mmCIF file of C-alpha atoms and ligand atoms in Angstrom:
data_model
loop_
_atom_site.group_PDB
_atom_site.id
_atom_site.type_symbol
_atom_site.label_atom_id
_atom_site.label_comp_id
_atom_site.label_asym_id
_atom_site.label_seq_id
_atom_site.Cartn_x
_atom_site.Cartn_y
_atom_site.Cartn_z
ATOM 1 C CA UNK S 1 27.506 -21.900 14.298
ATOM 2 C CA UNK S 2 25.265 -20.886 11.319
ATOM 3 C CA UNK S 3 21.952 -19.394 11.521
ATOM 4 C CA UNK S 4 19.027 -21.662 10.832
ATOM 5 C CA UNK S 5 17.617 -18.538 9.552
ATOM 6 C CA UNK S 6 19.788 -18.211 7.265
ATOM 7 C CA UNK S 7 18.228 -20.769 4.848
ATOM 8 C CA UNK S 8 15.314 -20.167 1.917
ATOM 9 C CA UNK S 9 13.238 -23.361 2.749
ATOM 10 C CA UNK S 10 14.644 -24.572 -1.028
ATOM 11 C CA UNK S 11 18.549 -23.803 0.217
ATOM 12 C CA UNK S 12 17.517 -26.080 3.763
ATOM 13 C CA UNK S 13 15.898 -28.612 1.533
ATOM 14 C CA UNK S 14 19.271 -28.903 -0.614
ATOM 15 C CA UNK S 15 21.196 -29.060 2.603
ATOM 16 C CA UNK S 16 19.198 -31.990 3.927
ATOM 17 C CA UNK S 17 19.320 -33.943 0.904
ATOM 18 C CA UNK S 18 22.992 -33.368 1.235
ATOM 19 C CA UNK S 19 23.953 -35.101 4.201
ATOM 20 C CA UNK S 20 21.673 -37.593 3.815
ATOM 21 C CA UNK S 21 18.332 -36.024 5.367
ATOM 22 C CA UNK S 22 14.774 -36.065 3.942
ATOM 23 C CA UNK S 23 14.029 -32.827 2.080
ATOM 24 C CA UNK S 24 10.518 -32.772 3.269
ATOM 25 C CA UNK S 25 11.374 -32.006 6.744
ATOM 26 C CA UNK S 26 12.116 -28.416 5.371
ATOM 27 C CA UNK S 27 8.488 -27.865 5.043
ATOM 28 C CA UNK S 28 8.194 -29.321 8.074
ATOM 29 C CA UNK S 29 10.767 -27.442 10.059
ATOM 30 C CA UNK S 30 9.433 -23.689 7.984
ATOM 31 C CA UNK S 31 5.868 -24.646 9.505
ATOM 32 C CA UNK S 32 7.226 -24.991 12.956
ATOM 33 C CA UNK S 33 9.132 -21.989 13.099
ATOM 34 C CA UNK S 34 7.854 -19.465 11.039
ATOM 35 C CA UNK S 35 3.902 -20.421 11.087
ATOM 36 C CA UNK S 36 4.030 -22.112 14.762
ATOM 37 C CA UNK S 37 6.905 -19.575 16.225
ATOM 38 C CA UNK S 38 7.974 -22.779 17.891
ATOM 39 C CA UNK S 39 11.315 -22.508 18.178
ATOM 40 C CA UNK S 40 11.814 -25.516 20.920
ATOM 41 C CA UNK S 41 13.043 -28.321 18.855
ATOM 42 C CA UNK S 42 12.203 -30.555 21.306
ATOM 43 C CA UNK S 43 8.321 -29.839 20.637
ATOM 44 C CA UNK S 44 8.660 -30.284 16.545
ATOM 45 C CA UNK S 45 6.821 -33.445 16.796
ATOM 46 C CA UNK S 46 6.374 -34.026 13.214
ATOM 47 C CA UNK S 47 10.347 -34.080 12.509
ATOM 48 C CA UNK S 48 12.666 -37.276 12.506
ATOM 49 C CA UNK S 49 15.127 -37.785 15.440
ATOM 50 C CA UNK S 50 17.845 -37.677 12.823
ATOM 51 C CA UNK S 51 16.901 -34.140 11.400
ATOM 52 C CA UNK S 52 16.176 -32.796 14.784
ATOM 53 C CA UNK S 53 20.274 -34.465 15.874
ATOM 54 C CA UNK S 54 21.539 -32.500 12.570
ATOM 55 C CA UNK S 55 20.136 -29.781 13.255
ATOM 56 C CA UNK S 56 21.197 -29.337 16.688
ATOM 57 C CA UNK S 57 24.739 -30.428 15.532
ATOM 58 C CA UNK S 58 25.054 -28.064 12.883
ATOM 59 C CA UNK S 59 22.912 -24.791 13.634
ATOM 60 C CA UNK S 60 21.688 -22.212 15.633
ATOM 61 C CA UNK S 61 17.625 -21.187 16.760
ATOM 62 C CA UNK S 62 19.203 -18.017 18.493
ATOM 63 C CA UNK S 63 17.857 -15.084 17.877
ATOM 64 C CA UNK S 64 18.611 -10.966 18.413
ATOM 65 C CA UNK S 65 17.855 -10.163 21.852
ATOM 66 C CA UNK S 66 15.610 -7.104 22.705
ATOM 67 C CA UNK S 67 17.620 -4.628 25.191
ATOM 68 C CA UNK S 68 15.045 -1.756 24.886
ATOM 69 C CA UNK S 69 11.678 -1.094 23.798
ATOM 70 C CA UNK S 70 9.795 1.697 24.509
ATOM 71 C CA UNK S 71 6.159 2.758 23.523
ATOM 72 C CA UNK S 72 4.876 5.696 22.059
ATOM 73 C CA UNK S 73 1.803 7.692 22.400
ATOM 74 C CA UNK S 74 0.399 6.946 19.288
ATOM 75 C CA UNK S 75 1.202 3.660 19.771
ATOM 76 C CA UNK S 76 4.663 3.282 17.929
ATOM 77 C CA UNK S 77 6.807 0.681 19.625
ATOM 78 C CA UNK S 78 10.527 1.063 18.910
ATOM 79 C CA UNK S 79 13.296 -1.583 19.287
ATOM 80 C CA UNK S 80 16.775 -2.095 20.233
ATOM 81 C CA UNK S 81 17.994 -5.330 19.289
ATOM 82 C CA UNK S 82 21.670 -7.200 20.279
ATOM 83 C CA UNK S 83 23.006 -9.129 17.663
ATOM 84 C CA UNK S 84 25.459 -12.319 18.482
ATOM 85 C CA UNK S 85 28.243 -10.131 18.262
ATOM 86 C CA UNK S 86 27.200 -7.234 20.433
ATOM 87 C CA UNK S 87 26.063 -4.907 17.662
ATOM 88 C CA UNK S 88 22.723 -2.921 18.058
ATOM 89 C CA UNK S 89 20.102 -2.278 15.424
ATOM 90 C CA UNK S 90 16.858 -0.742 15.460
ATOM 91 C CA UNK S 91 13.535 -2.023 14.518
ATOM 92 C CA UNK S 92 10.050 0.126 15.244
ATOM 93 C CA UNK S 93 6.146 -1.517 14.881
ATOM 94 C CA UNK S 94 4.103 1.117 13.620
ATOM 95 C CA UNK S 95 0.439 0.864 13.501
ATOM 96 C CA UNK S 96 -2.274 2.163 11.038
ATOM 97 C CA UNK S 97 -5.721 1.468 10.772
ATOM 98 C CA UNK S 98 -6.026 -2.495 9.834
ATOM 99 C CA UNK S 99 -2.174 -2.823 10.052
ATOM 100 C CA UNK S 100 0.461 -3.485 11.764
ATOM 101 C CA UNK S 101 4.138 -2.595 9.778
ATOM 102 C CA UNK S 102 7.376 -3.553 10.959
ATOM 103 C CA UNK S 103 10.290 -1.126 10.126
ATOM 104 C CA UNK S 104 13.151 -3.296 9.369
ATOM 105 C CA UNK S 105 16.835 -2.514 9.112
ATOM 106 C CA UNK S 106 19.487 -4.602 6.733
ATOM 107 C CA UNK S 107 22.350 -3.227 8.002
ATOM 108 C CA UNK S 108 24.939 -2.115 10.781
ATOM 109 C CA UNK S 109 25.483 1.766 9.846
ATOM 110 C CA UNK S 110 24.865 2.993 6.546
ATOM 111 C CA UNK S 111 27.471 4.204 3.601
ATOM 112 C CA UNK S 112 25.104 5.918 2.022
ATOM 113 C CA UNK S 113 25.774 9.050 4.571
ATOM 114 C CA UNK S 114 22.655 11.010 3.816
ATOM 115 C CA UNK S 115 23.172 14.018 5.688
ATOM 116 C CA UNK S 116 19.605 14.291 6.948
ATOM 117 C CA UNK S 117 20.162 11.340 8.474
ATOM 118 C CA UNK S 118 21.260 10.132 12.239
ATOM 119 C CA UNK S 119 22.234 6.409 11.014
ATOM 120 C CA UNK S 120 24.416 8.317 8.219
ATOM 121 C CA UNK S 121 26.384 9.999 10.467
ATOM 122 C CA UNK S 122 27.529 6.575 11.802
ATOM 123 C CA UNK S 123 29.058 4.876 8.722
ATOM 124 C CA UNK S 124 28.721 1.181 7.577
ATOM 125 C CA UNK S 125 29.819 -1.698 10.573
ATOM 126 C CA UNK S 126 28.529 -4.352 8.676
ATOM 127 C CA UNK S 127 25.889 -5.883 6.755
ATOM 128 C CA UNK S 128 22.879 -7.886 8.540
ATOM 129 C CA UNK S 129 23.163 -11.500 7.726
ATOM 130 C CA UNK S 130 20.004 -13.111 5.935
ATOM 131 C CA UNK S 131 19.330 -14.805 9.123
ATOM 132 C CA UNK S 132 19.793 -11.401 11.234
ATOM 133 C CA UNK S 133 16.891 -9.841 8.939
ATOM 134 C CA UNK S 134 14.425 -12.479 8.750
ATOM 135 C CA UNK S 135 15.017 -12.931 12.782
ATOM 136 C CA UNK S 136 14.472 -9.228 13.503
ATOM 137 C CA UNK S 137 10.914 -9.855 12.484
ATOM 138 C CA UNK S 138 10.576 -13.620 14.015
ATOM 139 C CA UNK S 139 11.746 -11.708 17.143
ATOM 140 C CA UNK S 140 9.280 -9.852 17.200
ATOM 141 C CA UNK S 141 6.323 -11.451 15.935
ATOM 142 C CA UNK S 142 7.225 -13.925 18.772
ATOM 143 C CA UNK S 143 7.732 -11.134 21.334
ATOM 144 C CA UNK S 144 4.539 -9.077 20.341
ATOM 145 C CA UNK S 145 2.328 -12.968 20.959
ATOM 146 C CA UNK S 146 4.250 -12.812 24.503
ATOM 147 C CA UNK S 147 4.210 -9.182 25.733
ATOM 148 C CA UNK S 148 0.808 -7.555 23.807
ATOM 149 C CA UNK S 149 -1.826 -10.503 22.803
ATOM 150 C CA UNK S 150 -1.301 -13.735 21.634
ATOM 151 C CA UNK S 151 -3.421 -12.626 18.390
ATOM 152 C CA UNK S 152 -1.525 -9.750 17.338
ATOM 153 C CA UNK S 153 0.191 -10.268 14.144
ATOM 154 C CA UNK S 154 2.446 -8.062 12.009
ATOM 155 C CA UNK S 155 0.680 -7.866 8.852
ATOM 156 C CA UNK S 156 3.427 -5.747 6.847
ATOM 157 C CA UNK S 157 7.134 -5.037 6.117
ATOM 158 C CA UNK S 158 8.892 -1.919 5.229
ATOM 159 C CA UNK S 159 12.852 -2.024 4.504
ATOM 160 C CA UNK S 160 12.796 1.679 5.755
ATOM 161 C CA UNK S 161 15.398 1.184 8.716
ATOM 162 C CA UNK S 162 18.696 1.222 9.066
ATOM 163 C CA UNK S 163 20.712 0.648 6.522
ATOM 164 C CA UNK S 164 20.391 0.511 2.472
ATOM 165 C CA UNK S 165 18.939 -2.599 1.903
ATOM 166 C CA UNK S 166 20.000 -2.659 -1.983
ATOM 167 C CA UNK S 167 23.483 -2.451 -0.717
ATOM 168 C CA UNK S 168 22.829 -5.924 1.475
ATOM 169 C CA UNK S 169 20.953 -7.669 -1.691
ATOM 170 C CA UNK S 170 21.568 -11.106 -1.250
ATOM 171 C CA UNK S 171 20.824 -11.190 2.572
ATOM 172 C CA UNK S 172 18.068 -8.827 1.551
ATOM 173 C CA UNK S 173 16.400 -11.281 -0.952
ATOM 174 C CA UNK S 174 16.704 -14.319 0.850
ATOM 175 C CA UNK S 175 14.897 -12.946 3.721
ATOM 176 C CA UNK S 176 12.175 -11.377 1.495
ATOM 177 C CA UNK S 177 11.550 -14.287 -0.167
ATOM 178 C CA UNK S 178 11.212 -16.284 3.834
ATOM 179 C CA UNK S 179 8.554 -13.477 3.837
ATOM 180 C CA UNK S 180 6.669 -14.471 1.160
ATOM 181 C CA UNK S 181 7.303 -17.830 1.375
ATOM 182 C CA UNK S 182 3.526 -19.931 2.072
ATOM 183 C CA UNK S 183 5.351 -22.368 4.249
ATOM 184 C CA UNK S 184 7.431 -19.451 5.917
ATOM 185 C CA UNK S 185 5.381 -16.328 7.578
ATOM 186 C CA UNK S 186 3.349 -15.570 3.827
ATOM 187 C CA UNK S 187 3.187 -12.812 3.774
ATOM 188 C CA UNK S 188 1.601 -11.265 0.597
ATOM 189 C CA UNK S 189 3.535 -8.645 -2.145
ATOM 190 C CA UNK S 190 1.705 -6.129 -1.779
ATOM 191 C CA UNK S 191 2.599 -6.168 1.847
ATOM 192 C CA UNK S 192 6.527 -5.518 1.690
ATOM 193 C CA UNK S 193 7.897 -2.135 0.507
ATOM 194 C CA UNK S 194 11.837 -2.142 -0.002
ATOM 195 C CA UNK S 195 12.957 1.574 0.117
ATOM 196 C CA UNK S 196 16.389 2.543 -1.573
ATOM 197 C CA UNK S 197 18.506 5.360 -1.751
ATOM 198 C CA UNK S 198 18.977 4.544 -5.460
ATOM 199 C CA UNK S 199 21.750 2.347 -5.929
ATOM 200 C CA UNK S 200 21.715 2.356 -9.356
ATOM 201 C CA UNK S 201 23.402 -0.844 -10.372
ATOM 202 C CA UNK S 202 21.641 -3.021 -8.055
ATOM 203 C CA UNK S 203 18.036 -1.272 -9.611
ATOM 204 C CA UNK S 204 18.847 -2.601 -12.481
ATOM 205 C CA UNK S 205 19.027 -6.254 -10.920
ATOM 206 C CA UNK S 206 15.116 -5.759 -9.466
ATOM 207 C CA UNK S 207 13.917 -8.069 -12.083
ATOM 208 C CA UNK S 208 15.697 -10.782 -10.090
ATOM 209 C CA UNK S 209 14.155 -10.253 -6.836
ATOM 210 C CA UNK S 210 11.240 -11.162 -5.431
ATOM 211 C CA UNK S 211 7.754 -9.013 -7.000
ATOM 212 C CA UNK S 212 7.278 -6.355 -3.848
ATOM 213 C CA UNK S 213 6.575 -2.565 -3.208
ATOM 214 C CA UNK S 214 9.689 -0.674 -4.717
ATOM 215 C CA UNK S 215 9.974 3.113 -2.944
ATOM 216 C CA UNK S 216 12.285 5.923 -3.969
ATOM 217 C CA UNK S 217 13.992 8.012 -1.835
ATOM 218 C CA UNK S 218 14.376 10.780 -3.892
ATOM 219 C CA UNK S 219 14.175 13.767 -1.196
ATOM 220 C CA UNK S 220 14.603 16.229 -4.197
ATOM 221 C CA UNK S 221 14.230 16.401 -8.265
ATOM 222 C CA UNK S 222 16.806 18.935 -8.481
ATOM 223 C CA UNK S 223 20.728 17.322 -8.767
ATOM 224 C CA UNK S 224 22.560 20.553 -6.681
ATOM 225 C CA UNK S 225 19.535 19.807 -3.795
ATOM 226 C CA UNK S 226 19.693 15.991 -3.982
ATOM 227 C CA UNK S 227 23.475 16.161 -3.875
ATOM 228 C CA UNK S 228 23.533 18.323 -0.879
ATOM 229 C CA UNK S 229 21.080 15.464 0.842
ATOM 230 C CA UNK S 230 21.771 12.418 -0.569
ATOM 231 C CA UNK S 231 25.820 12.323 -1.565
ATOM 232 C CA UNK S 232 24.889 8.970 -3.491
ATOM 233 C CA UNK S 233 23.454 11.489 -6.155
ATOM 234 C CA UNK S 234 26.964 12.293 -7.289
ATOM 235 C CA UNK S 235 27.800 8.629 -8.623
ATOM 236 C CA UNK S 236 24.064 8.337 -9.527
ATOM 237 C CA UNK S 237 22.549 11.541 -10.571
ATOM 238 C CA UNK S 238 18.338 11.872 -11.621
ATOM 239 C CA UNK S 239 18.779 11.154 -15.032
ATOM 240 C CA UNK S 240 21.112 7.494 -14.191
ATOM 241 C CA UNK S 241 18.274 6.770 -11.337
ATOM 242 C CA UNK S 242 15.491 7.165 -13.611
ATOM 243 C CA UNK S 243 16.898 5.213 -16.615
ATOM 244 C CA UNK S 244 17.219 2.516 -13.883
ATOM 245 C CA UNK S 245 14.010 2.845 -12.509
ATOM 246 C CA UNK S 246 12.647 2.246 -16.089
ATOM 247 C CA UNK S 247 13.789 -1.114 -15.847
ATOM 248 C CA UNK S 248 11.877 -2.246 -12.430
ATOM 249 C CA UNK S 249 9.320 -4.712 -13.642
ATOM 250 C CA UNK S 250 5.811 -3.387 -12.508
ATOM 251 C CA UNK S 251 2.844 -5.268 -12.452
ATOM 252 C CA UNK S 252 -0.303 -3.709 -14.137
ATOM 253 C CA UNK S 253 -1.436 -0.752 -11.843
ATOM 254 C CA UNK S 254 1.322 -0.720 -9.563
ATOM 255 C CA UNK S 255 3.430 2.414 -9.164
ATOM 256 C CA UNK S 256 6.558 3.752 -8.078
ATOM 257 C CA UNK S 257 6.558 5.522 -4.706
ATOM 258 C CA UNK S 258 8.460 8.645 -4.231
ATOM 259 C CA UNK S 259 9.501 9.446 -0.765
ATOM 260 C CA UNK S 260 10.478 13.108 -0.435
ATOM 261 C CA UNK S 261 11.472 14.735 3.242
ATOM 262 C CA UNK S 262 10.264 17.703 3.383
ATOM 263 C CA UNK S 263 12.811 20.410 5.007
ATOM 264 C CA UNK S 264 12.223 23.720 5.532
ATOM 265 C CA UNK S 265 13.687 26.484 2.902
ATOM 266 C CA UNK S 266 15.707 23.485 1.369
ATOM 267 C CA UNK S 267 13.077 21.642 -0.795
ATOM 268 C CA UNK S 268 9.749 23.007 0.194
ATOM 269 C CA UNK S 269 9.681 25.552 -2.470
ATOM 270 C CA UNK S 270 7.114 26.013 -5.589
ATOM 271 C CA UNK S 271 10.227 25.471 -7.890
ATOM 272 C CA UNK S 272 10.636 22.263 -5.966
ATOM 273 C CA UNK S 273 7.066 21.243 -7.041
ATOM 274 C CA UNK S 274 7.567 22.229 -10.673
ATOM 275 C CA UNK S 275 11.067 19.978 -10.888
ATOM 276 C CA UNK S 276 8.832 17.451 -9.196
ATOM 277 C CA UNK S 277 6.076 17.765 -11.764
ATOM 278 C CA UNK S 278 8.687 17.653 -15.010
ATOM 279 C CA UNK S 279 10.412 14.334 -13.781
ATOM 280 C CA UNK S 280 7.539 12.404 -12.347
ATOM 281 C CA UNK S 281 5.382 10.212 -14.730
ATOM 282 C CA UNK S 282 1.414 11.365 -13.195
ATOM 283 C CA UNK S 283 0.379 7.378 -13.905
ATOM 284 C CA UNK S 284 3.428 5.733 -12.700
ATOM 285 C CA UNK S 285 4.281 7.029 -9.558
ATOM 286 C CA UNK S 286 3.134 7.918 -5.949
ATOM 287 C CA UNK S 287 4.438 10.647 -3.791
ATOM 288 C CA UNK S 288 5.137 10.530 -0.127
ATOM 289 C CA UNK S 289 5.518 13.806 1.477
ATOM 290 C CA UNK S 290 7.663 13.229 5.155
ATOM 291 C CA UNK S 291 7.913 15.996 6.935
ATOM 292 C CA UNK S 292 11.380 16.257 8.523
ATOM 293 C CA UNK S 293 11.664 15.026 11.791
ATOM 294 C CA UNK S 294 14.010 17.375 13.936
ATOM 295 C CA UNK S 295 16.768 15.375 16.253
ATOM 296 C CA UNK S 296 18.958 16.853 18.639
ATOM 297 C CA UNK S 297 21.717 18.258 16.416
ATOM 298 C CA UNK S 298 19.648 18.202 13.132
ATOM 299 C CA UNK S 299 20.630 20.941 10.393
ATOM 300 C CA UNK S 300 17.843 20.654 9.094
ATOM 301 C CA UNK S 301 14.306 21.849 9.991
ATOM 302 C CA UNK S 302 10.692 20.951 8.901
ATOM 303 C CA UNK S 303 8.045 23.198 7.106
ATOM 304 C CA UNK S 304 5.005 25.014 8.772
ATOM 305 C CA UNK S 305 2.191 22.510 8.739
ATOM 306 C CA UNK S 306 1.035 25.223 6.070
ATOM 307 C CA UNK S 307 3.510 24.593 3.800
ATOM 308 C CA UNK S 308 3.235 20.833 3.839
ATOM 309 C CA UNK S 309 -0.188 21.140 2.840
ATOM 310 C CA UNK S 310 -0.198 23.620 0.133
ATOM 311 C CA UNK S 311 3.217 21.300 -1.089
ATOM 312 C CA UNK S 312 0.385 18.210 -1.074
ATOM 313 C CA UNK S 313 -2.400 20.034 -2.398
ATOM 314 C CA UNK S 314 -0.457 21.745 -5.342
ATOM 315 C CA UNK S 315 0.453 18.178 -6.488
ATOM 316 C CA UNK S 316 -2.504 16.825 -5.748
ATOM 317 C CA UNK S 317 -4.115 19.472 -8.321
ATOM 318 C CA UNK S 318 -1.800 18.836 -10.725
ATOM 319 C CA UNK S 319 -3.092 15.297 -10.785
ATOM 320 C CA UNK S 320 -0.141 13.515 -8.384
ATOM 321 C CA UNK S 321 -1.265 10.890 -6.336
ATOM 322 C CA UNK S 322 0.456 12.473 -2.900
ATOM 323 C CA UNK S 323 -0.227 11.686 0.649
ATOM 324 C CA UNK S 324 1.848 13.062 3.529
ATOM 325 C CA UNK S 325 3.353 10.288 6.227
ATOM 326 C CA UNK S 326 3.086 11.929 9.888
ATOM 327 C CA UNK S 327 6.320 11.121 11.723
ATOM 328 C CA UNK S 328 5.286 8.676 14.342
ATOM 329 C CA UNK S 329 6.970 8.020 17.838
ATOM 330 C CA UNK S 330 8.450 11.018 18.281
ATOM 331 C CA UNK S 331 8.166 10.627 22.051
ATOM 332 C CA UNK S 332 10.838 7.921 21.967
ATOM 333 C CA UNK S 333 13.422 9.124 20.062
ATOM 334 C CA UNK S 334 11.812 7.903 16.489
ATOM 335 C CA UNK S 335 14.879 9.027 14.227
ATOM 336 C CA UNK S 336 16.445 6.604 12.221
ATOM 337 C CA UNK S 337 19.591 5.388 14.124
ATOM 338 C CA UNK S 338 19.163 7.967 16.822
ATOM 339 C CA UNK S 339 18.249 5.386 19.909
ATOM 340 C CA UNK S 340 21.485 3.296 18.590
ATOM 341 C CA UNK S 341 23.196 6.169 19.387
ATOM 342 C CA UNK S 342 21.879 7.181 23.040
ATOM 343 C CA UNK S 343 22.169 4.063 23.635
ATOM 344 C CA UNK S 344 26.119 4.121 22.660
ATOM 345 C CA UNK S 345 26.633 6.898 24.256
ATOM 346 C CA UNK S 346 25.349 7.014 27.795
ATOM 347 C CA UNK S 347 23.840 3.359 28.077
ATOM 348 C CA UNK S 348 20.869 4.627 28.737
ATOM 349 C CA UNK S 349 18.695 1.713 29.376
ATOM 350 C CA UNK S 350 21.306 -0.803 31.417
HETATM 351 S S1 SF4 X 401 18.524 7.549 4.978
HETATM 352 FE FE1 SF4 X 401 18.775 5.351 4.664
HETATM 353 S S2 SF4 X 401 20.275 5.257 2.983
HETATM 354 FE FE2 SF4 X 401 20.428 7.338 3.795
HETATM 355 S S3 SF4 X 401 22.072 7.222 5.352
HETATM 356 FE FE3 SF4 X 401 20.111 6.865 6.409
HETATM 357 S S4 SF4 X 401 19.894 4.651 6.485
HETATM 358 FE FE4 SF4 X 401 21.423 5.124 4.898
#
């Protein structure tokens, strides 16, 4: 049976008129479940017995069940979820100050095979339906009201999980726009940041998606060091990524942010700042410094805390806008795709 949450409230409106239904029960239906979290149909008092019937006929409220979640010290909660057909993705609630940011993954696996990367090491199962990514974050909006406060809300999304969420577009876009959507959870622009690998074709097709926070991972602004990271720079090198970047559409005084890892000997260098400085636009872009966050079996390792901060401060001086992310949760396994893969491999939390 197909995902209620599959719909755009305009697609669910189209479908009702279609078999005969009043369209205005999509509004109706949006308020319920993505406003109210009601997800009891029984309780939707404002809907017709027919559209209730049809919907019960036809689709299905189910959502991704949580099978861990575990809570850091600085207050990171990570998430395993089950999907309907027994895969397991990973969602983590990070918050900061007056937020509270969901981490959200849009696929099974990941092509892209960055090789910094624990979810690259497990190739691509599948893509998340639209359904699958707008109900990781119903999920848990509904399971934060139950298990933390009734009051706390999610206030912001970042497509920083598993999973290259360019390479999932449609499902990708209709769930952004559920997002944004006033009748759905309305959420504003400025609060969702899609983060790609860059896939350059599907850059290009930005224009057509919904007006959010566009980040870069660009991990290096040298092609041999990119390559070696990101094998995705060998069909789309720096100067195809930033010809497609050229096309996003940004709205006056946004920028660009670049997310760089920062790994020890590898891209930490002051050469690595000068590349940095020759490809980067000072007004039209923001930098991210990450320090690398070691995993069992990483290659990779991260800088002295000295090094990150002369790396921030030199661009800083040069007149970069660059802040540095501290790795959160590291207490519970906070790689991307690395509690997936515990859990895989020993069951850790039957
Ligand atoms: S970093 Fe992102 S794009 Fe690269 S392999 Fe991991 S999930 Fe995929």
């Amino acid at each position: 049976m197909q995902s209620l949450f599959d719909f755009t409230r305009e697609e669910l409106a189209e479908t009702l008129v279609s078999h005969g239904q009043n369209k205005f029960a999509a509004k109706q239906i949006f308020d319920w479940i993505y406003k109210k979290n009601q997800l009891d149909i029984n309780e939707w008092s404002n809907v017709s017995k027919k559209v209730k019937e049809f919907i019960l006929q036809n689709y299905s409220l189910e959502l991704p069940e949580v099978v861990w979640q575990g809570e850091s010290v600085d207050g990171t909660r990570k998430f395993l979820l089950k999907l309907k057909d027994g895969e397991t993705i990973e969602t983590v609630v990070i918050p900061a100050k007056n937020r509270l940011t969901q981490c959200i993954s849009s696929q099974v696996g990941c092509a892209i095979g960055c090789t910094f990367c624990h979810t690259g090491t497990q190739g691509l199962t599948r893509h998340l339906t639209a359904g699958e990514v707008t109900g990781q974050f119903l999920k848990i909006t509904i399971w934060l009201k139950e298990n933390v406060h009734p009051e706390e809300r999610l206030t912001n999304i970042v497509y920083m999980g598993q999973g290259e969420p360019l390479h999932n577009y449609e499902n990708v876009k209709k769930a952004t726009i559920n997002f944004l959507d006033d009748f759905g959870f309305g959420l504003g622009q400025r609060r969702i940041t899609l983060s790609t690998s860059g896939l350059v074709p599907k850059i290009k097709m930005l224009h057509d998606f919904p007006p959010i926070n566009i980040a870069i991972s660009l991990h290096s602004a040298k092609n041999s060091t990119r390559t070696q990271l990101m094998p995705i720079n060998k069909a789309y090198d720096l100067k195809r990524l930033f010809e497609a970047i050229k096309s996003i559409p940004l709205k006056a005084h946004r920028r660009i942010t670049y997310e760089y890892l920062l790994i020890r000997d590898l891209n930490d260098q002051d050469s690595d700042i000068e590349a940095l400085c020759e490809l980067l636009n000072r007004k039209e872009s923001k930098v991210n410094l990450i320090p690398f966050n070691e995993y069992p079996g990483s290659e990779y390792k991260q800088p002295t805390q000295k090094r990150i901060q002369y790396f921030m401060e030199e661009l800083n001086r040069r007149g970069y806008t660059c802040t540095v992310r501290q790795t959160k949760g590291d207490d519970i396994l906070a790689a991307c795709g690395q509690l997936k893969s515990e859990y895989e491999k020993v069951n850790l939390w039957d």
